[in-house]
XYZ file of C-alpha atoms in Angstrom:
397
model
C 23.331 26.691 -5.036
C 21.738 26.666 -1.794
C 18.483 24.245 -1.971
C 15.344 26.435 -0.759
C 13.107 24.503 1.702
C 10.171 22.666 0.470
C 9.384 21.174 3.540
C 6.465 23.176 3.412
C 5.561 22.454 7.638
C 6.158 19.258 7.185
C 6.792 16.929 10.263
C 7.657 13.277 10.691
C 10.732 11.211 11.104
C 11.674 11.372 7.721
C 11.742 15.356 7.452
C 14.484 16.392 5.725
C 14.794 13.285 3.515
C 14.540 14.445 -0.352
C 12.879 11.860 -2.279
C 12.864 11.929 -6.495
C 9.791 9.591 -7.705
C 10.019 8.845 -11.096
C 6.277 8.442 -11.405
C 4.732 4.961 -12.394
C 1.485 3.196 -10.676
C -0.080 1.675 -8.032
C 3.070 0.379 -5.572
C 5.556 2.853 -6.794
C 3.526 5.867 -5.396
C 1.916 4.660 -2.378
C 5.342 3.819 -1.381
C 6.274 7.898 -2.313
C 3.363 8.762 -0.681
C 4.146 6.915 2.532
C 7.561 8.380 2.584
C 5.803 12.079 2.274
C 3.349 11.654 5.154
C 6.376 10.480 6.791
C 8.008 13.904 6.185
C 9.993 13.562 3.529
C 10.535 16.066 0.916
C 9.140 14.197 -2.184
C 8.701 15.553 -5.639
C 7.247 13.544 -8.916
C 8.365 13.880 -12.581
C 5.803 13.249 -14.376
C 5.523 13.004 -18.403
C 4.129 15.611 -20.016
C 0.521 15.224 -19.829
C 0.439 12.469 -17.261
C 0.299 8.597 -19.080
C -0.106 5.647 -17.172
C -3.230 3.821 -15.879
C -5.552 6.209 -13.932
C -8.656 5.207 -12.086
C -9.704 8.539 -11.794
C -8.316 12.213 -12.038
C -5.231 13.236 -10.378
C -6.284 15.876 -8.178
C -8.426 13.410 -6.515
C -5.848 10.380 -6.257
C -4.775 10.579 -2.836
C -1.758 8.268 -3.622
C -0.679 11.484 -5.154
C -1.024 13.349 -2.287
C 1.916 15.254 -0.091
C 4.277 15.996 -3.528
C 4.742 19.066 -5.705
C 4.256 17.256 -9.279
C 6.850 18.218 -11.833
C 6.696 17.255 -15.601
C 9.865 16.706 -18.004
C 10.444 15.437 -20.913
C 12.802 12.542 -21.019
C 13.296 12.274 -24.461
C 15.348 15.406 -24.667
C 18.665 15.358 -23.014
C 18.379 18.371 -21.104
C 15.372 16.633 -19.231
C 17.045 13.873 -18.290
C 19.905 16.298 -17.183
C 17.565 17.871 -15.142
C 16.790 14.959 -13.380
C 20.264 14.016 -12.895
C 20.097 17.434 -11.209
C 17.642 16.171 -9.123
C 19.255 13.024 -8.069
C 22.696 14.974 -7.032
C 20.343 16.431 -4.420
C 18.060 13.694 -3.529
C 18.788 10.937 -0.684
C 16.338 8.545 -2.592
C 14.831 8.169 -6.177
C 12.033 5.214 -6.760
C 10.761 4.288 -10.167
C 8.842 1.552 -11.226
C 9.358 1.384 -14.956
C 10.247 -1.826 -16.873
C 13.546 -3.339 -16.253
C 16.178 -1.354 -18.645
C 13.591 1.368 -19.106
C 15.418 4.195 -16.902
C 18.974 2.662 -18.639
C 18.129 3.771 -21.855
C 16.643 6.669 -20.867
C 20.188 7.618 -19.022
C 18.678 7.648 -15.362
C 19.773 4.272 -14.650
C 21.243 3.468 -11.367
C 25.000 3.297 -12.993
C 24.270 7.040 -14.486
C 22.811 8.634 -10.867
C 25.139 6.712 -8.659
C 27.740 8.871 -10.907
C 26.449 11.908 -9.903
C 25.464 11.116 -6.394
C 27.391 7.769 -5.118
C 25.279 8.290 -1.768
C 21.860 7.804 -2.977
C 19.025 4.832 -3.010
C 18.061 3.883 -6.056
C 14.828 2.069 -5.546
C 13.309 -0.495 -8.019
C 9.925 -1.385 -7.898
C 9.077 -4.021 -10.021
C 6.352 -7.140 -9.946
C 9.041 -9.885 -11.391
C 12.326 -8.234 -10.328
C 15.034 -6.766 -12.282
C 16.039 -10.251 -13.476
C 14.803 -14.030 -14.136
C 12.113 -15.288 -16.718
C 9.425 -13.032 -16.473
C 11.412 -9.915 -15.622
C 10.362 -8.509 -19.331
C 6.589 -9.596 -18.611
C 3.651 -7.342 -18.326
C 1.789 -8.455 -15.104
C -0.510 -6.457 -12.704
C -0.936 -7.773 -8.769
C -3.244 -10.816 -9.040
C -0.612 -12.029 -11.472
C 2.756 -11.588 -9.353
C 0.139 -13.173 -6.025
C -0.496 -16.157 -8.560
C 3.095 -17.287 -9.201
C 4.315 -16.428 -5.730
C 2.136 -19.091 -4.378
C -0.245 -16.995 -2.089
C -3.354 -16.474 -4.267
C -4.236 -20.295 -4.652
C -4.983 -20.619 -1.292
C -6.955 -17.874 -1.027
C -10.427 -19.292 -0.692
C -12.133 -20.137 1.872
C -13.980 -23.125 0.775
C -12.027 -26.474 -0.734
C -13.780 -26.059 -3.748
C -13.844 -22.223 -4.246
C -12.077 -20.479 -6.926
C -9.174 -18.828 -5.584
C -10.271 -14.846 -4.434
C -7.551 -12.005 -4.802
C -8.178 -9.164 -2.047
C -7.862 -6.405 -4.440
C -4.789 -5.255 -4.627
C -3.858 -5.220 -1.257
C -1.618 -8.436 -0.842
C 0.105 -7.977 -3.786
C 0.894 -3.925 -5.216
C 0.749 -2.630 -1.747
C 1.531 -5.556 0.877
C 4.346 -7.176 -0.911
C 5.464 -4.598 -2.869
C 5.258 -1.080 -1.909
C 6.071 -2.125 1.977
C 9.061 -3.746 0.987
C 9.847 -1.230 -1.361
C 9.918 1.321 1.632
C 11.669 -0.948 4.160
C 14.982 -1.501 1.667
C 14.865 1.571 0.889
C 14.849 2.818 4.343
C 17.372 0.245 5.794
C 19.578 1.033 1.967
C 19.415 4.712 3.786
C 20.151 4.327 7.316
C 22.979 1.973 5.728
C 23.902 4.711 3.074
C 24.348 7.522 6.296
C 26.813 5.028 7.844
C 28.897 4.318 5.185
C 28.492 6.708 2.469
C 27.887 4.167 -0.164
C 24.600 4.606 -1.686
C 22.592 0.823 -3.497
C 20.015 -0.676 -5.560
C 17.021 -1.956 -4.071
C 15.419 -4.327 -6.225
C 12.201 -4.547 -4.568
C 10.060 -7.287 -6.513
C 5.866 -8.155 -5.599
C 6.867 -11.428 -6.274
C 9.441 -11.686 -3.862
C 7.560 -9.822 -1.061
C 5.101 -12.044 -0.873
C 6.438 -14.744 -0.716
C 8.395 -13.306 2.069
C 4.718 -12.512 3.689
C 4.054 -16.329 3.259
C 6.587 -17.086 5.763
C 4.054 -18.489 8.219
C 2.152 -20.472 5.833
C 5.158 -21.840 4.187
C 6.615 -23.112 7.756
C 2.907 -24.818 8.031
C 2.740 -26.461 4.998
C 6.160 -27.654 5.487
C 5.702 -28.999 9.117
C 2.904 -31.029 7.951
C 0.111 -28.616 9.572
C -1.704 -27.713 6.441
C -1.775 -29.397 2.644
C -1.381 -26.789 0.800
C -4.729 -26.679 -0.466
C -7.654 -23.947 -0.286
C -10.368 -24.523 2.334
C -7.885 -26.407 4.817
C -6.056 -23.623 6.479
C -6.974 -22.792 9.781
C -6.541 -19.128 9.300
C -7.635 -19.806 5.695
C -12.016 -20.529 6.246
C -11.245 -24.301 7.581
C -12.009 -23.658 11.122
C -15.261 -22.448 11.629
C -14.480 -20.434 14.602
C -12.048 -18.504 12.375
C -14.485 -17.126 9.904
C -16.878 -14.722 9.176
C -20.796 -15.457 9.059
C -24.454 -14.053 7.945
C -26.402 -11.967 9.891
C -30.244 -11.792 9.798
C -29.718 -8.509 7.779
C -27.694 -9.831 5.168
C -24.624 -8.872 6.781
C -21.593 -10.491 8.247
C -19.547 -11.048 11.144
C -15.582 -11.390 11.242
C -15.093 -14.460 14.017
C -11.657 -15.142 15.333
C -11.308 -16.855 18.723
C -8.589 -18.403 18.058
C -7.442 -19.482 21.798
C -10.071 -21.690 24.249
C -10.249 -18.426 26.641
C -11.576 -16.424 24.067
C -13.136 -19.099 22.281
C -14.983 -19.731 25.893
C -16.282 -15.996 26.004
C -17.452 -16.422 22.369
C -19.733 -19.301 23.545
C -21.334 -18.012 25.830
C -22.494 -14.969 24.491
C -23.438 -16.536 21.320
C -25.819 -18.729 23.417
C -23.996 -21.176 25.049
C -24.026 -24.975 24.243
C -21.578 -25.699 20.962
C -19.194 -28.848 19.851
C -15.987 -28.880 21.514
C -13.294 -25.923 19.325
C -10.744 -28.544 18.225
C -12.703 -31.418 18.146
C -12.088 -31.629 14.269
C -14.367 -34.267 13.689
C -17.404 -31.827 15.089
C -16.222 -29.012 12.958
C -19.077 -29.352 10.421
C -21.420 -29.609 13.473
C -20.031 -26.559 14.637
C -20.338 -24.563 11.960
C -23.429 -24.981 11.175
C -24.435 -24.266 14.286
C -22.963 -21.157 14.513
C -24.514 -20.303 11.087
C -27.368 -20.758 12.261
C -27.194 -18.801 15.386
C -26.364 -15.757 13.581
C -28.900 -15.475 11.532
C -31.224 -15.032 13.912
C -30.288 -11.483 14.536
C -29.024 -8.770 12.872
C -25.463 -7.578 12.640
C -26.154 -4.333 14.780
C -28.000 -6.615 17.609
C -24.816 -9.074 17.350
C -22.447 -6.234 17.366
C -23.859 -4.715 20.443
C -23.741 -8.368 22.351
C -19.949 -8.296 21.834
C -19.084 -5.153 21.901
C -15.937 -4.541 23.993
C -16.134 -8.624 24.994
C -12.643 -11.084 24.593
C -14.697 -13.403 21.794
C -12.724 -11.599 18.890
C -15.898 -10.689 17.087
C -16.520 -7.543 15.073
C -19.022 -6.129 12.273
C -18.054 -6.200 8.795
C -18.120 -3.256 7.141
C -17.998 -1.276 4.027
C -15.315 1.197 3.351
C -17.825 3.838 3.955
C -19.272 2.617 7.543
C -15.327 2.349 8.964
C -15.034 5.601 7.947
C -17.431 6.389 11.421
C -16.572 3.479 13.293
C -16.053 5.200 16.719
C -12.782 2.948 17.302
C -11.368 4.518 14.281
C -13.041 8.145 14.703
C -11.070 8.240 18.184
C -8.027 7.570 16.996
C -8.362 9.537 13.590
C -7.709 6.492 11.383
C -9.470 8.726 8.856
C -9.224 12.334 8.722
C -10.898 14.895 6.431
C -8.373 16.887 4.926
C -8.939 19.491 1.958
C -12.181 18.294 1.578
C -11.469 14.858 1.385
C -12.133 11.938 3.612
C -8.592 9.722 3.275
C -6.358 7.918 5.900
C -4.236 9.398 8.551
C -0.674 8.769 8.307
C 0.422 5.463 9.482
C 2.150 4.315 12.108
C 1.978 6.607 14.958
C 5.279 8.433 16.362
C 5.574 9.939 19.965
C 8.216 12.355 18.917
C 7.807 13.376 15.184
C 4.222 12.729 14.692
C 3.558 13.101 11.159
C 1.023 15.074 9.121
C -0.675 15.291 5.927
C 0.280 18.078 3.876
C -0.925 19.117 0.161
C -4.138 17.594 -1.912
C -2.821 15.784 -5.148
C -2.262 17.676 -8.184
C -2.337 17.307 -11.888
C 1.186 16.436 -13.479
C 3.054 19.420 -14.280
C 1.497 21.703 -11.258
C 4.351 22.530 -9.537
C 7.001 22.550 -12.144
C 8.092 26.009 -12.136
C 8.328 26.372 -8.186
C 9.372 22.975 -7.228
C 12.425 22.917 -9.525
C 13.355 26.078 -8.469
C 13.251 24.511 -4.766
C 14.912 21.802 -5.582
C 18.237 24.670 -6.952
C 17.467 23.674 -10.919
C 18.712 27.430 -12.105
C 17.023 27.843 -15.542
C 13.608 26.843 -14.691
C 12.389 29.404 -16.930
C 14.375 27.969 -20.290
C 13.450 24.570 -20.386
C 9.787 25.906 -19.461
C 10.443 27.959 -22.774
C 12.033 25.564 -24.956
C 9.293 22.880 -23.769
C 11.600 20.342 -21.890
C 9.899 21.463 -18.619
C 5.829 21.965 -18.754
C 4.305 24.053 -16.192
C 0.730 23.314 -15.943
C -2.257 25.632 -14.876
C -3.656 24.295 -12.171
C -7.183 25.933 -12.713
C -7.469 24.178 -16.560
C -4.637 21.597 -16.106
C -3.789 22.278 -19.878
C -0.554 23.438 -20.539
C 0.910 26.854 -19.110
C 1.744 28.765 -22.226
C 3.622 31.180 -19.694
């Protein structure tokens, strides 16, 4: 059967890519999304009724948005033939279940590289598919923790280690490496034919992201420990400091040119920048210094300046930054303030599509798409729930 387009308009380097997400959280769909503002044509299978941890509803998750959401039920065999349906169409299918999980279920890798020996099967995981702790239940400060990144995270020697949300680990070294196997599994898969398994593990990422501190701790340039890094809070020109206000100030001249311009317009006069035995002088110097004004008053003496200083600010003040209002890092898009697709392309410049929707939305219409012929029996026979958008309860239809 021919496959009906569900590109609807979409644009991007990925377009006519046909992703199947098995849908899990956190990593596993910002990766999908980030394939769908790419252009490709994503759809979720959802359980019935949703499951999973949910910070808030899912018409207002934007990790859900750019995908028709479909919901099956696994348990019965002619949902997981369905999917299998899927998959003989798809390029790529992600999930980010427990390892052995989609095996029993008969979606495994073995069972959809039967029916389609060209796709990606992509694993996201936070331990891997193997090893110790492959079995464990874990959640991003964990997987940060035994990869050896969030100990150092601190900037003081005697701090308690701080996890950035969970940016380093879920989304940093797991849904970005999720996306680059799977994309380098494709490009490899439209060469030879052969589709793989991506086993795409949080631990594993980033530790791959510690590259650079693992080549200075082994060259003897840094201990190891928290407080002594000098991207870590050890210099104090790499830092960020109080304002009169209350607020702070990200400080990063790094190299003597810059470090030079930062100088003088903080006043002139400070210890020499890698004089490490004025470091203590320096920093409090430049503590002091900048709490004297305010963080608007210090933001307007470096404005558009070489001394690598900028504002802090909350989520809701970057959203009007006027760097990031003329490029459109944020857009507002169905009523909703979110990011713009990221990175930028000169020739297929991509663009957001649909809003997230509740699980199930879409079922009826986006399996029919996707060339699944009797839609309207499993919808009948409850394998396949179609959900009314305008209640989200169940479609008795």
């Amino acid at each position: 059967m021919t496959i009906t387009d569900t590109s609807q308009g979409r644009t991007g380097p990925l377009a006519g890519i046909r992703v199947v997400e098995m849908v899990g959280i956190g990593p596993g769909p910002f990766a999908a999304m980030l394939l769908a503002d790419l252009g490709a044509d994503v759809v979720r299978v959802h359980r019935p009724g949703g499951g999973g941890l949910q910070i808030t509803a899912p018409e207002q998750d934007l990790l859900g948005r750019g995908r028709p959401s479909v919901a099956l039920d696994l348990k019965d065999p002619r949902g997981v033939e369905t999917v299998l349906r899927l998959v003989e169409k798809a390029d790529v299918l992600l999930e980010g279940f427990r390892p052995g999980v989609t095996e029993r279920l008969g979606i495994g890798p073995d069972d959809c590289l039967a029916r389609n020996p060209a796709l990606v099967y992509g694993r996201m995981t936070g331990w891997g598919q193997d090893g110790p702790l492959s079995q464990s239940a874990g959640h991003d400060m964990n997987y940060i923790a035994v990869a050896g990144a969030l100990d150092s995270l601190a900037r003081r020697r005697d701090d308690a280690p701080t996890f950035p949300m969970n940016l380093l680990g879920d989304f940093g070294g797991g849904s970005m490496y999720l996306v680059t196997g799977v994309l380098a599994a494709l490009l490899s898969a439209r060469t030879t034919g052969v589709g793989q398994v991506v086993d795409a593990a949080i631990t594993d990422g980033t530790a791959h992201l510690m590259t650079m501190a693992v080549t200075m701790q082994q060259a003897g340039i840094w201990d190891g420990r928290r407080g002594t890094n000098l991207l870590g809070g050890a210099a104090p020109f790499y830092d960020v400091f109080e304002t009169s206000d209350g607020r702070w100030m990200s400080v990063g001249p790094l190299e003597p040119q810059f470090f030079a311009a930062f100088v003088e317009l903080l006043g002139g006069e400070l210890p020499g920048q890698y004089d490490l035995k004025e470091w203590g002088t320096l920093r409090t110097e430049i503590e002091r210094r900048f709490a004297e004004r305010t963080q608007a008053e210090w933001t307007e003496v470096f404005d558009g300046t070489d001394a690598c200083v900028h504002p802090v600010l909350p989520l809701a003040e970057a959203y009007e930054h006027p760097h990031n209002v003329a490029r459109g890092t944020y857009v507002e898009h169905e009523g909703t303030t979110q990011p713009a697709p990221a990175p930028r392309f000169s020739a297929t410049p991509a663009t957001l599509t649909t809003p997230p929707v509740a699980p199930g939305t879409n079922t009826r219409d986006a399996l029919t798409a996707w060339g699944i012929d009797d839609v309207e029996s499993l919808i009948a026979d409850g394998i396949a729930v179609q959900t009314d958008p305008d209640t989200t309860e169940e479609d008795p239809s």
